[in-house]
Coordinates of C-alpha atoms in Angstrom, one line a residue:
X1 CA 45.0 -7.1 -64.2
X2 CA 47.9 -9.4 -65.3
X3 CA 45.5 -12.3 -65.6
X4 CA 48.7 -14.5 -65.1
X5 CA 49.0 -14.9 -69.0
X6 CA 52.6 -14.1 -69.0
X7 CA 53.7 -15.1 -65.6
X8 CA 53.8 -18.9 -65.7
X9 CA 56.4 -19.8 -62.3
X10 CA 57.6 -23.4 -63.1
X11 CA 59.7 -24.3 -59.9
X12 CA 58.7 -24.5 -56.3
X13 CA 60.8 -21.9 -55.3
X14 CA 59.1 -20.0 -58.4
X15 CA 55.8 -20.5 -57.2
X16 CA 56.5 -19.7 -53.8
X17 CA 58.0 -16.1 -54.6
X18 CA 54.2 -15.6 -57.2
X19 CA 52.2 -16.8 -53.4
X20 CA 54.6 -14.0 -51.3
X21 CA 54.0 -11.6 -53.6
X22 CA 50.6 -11.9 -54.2
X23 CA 49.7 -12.5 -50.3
X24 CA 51.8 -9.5 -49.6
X25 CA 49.9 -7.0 -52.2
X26 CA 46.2 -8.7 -50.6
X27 CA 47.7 -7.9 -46.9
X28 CA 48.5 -4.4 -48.0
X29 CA 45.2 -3.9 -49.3
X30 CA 43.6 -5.0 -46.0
X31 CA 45.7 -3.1 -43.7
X32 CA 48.0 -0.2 -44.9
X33 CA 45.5 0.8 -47.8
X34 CA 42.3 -0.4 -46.4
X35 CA 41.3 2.7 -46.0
X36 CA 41.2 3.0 -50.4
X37 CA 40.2 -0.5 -50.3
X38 CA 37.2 0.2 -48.4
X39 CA 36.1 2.9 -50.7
X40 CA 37.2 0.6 -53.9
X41 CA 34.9 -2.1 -52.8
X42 CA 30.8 0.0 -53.2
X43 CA 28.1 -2.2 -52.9
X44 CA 26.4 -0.6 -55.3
X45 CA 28.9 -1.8 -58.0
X46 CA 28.8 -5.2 -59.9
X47 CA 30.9 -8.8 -58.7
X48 CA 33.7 -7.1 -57.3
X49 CA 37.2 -9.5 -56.5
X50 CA 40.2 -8.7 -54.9
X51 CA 43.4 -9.5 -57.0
X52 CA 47.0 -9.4 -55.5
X53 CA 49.7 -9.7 -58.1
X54 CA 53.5 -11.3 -57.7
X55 CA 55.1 -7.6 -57.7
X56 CA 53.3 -7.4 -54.5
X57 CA 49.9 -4.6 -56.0
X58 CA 46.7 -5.3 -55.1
X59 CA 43.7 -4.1 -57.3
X60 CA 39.8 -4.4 -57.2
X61 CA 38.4 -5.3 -60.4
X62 CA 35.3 -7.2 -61.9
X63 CA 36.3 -11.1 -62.6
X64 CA 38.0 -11.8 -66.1
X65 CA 35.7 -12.0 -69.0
X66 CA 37.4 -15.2 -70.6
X67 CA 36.1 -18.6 -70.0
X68 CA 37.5 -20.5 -68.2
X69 CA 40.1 -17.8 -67.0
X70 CA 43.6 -18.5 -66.9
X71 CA 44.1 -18.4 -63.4
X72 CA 41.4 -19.4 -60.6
X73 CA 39.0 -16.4 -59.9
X74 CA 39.1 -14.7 -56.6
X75 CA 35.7 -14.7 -54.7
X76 CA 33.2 -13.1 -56.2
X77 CA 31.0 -10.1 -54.8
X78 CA 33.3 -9.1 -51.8
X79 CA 32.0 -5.6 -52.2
X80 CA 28.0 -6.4 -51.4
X81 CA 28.6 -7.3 -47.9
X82 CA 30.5 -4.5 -47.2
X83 CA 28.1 -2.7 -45.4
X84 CA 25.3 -5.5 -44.2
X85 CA 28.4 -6.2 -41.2
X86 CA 31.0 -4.8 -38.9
X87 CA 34.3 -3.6 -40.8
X88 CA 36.5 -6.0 -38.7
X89 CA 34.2 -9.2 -39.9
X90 CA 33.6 -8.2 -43.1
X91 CA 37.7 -7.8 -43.5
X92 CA 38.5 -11.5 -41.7
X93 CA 35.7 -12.8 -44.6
X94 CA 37.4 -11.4 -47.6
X95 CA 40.7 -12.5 -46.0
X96 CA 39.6 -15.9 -46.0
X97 CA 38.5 -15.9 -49.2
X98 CA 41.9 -14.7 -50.0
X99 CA 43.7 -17.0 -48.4
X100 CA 41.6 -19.5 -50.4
X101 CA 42.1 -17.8 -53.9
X102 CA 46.2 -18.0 -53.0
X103 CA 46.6 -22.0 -52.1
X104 CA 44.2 -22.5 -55.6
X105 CA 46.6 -20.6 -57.7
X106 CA 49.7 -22.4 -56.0
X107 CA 48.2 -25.6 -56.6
X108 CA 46.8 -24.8 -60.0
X109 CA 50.8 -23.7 -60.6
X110 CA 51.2 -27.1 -59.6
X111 CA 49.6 -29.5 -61.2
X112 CA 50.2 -27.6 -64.6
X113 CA 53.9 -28.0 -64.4
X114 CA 53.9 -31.5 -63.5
X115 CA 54.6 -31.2 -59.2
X116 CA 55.0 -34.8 -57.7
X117 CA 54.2 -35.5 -54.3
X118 CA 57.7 -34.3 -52.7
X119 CA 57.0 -31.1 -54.6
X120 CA 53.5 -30.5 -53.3
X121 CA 54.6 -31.0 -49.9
X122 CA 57.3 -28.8 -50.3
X123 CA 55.4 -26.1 -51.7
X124 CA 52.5 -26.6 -49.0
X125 CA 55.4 -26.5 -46.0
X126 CA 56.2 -23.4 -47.8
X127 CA 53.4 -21.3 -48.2
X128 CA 52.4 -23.0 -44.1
X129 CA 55.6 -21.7 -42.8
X130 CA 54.1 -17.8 -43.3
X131 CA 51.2 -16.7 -41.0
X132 CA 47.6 -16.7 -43.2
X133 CA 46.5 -13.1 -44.4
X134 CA 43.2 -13.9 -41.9
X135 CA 45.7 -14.5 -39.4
X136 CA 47.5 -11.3 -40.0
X137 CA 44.2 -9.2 -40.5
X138 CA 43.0 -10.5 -37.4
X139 CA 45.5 -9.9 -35.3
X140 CA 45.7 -13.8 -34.9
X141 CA 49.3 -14.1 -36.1
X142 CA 50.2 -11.5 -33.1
X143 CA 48.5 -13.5 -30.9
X144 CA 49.8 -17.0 -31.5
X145 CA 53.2 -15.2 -31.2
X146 CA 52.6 -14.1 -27.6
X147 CA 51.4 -17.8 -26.7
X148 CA 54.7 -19.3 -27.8
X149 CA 56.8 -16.8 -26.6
X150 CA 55.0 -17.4 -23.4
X151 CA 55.6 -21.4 -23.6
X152 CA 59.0 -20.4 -24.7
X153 CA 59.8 -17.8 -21.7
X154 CA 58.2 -19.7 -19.1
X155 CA 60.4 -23.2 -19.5
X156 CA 63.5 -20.8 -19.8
X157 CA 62.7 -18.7 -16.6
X158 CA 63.6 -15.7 -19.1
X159 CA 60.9 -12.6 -18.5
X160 CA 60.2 -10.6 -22.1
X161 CA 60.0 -6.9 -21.5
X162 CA 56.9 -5.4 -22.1
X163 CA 56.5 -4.1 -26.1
X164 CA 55.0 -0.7 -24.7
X165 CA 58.2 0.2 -22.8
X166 CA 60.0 0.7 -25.7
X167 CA 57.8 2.3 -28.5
X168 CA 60.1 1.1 -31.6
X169 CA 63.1 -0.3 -32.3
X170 CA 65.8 1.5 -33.8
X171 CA 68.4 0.4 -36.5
X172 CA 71.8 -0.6 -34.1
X173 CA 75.1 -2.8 -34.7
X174 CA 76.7 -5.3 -32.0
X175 CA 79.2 -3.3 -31.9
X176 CA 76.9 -0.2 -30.5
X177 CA 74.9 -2.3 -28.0
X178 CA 75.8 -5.5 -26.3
X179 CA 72.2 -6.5 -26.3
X180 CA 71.8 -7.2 -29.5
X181 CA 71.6 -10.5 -29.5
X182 CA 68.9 -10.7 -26.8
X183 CA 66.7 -8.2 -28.3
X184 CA 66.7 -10.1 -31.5
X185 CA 65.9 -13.2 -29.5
X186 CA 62.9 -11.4 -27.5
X187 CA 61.5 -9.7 -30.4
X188 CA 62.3 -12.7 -33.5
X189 CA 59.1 -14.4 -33.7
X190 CA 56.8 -11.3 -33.9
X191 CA 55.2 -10.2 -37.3
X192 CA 54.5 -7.2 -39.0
X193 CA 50.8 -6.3 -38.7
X194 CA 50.9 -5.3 -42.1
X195 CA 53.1 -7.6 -44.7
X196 CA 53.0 -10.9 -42.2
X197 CA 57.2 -11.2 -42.2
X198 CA 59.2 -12.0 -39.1
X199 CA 61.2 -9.1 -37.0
X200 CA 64.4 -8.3 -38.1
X201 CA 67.0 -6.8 -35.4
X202 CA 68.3 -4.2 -38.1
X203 CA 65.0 -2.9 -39.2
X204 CA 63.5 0.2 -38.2
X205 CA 60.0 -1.4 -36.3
X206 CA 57.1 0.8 -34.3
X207 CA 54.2 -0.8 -32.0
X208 CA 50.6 0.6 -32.4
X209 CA 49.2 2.1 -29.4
X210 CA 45.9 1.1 -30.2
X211 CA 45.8 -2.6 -31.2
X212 CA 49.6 -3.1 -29.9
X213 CA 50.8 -4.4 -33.4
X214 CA 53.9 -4.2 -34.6
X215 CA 55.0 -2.9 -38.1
X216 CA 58.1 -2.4 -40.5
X217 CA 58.6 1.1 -40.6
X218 CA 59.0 0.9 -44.4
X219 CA 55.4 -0.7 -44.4
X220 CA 53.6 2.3 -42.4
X221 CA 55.9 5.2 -43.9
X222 CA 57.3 6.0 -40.9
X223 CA 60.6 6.9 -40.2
X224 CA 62.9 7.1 -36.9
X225 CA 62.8 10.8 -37.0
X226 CA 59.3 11.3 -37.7
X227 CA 58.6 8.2 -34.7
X228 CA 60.4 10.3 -31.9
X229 CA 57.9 12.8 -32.7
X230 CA 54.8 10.9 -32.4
X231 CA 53.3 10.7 -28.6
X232 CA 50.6 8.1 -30.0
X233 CA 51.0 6.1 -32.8
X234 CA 48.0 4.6 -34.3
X235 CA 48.5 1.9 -37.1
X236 CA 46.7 2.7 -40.7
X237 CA 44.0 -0.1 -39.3
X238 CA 43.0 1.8 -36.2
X239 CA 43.7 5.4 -37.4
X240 CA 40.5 4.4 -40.5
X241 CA 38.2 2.5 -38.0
X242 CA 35.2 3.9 -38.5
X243 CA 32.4 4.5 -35.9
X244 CA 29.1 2.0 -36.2
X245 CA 25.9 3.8 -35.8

């Protein structure tokens, strides 16, 4: 693990790009690879933490061996109530815990470089302007999304199409479709189920027809070609749900 040693960010903006990237490796882990997460994490191994790293890798390891470590330790022991609960809550615990282990390294960023006030707030506006990785995990993010769209749509009189009409949304110019700018509007404040970011009208995007998430087709590895094949997609999440005795 990288332990932090040699990556010291000293501005906000600094710190903020070590928090995306390391939120975006622990949301990976959680959703796109939880499937080798799940297996990474045996009970029947020591303290287990989950570390995500600025480059945006995640990685399962036992807690550093200096004391005190460099950086604030992830939760310990993630992997020993793995099986004593549903996958789902045991997931939403560990992201918590992440979420946790992220705003303590900010902060501990922070306070080592000297942040005043302004720059705390900053920093905390930041990191509040993204969805949590329980949020994302949880499909909470999603949801809050459909609430405000619904505020938004229902003071506007506008009606939003429904996501399942259109299975994904391909890559198009203004000059190929005078609708761009209201499918941008309609789709703008929905989040990838799997890195937490914001829609982007000219990236390649594909709803679940499980859990009715949507994803970055870079994030799932699927392409346009491959998605006018598929008659039911089902995210990495739903496709490694396992069934409970």
């Amino acid at each position: 693990m990288d332990g932090g040693a040699q990556h010291n960010p000293r501005t906000v903006e600094e710190v903020f790009r070590d928090y995306k990237g390391r939120r975006a490796g622990m949301i990976k882990a959680l959703t796109t690879d939880v499937e080798d997460f799940y297996q990474q994490c045996d009970p029947e191994k020591e303290n287990l933490c989950l570390y995500g790293f600025p480059s945006e890798l995640w990685e399962v390891n036992l807690p550093a061996e200096e004391v005190p470590p460099e950086l604030p330790e992830p939760a310990l022991g993630i992997n020993f109530a793995r099986d004593g609960m549903q996958e789902k809550d045991w997931l939403a615990l560990v992201a918590v815990h992440s979420d946790a282990w992220l705003l303590s390294v900010a902060f501990y960023f922070g306070a080592r470089f000297g942040f005043d006030k302004a720059d705390r707030k900053r920093l905390f506006n930041m990191i509040n302007d993204l969805p949590t990785i329980f949020e994302v995990v949880t499909g909470a993010a999603k949801k809050q999304v459909k609430e405000k769209s619904s505020v938004t749509n229902n003071s506007s009189n506008k009606s939003k199409p429904n996501p399942k009409s259109v299975k994904y949304s391909k890559v198009q110019t203004k000059d190929e479709d005078d609708g761009f700018d209201e499918e941008e509007d309609e789709h703008g404040d929905t989040l990838c189920g799997a890195c937490g970011e914001n829609y982007a009208s000219d990236e390649f995007w594909i709803c679940c027809d499980i859990c009715e998430r949507w994803f970055h087709g870079k994030c799932v590895k699927i392409t346009p070609a491959r998605a006018e094949h598929i008659k039911q997609y089902k995210c990495p999440s739903c496709s490694n749900k396992r069934p409970r005795p």
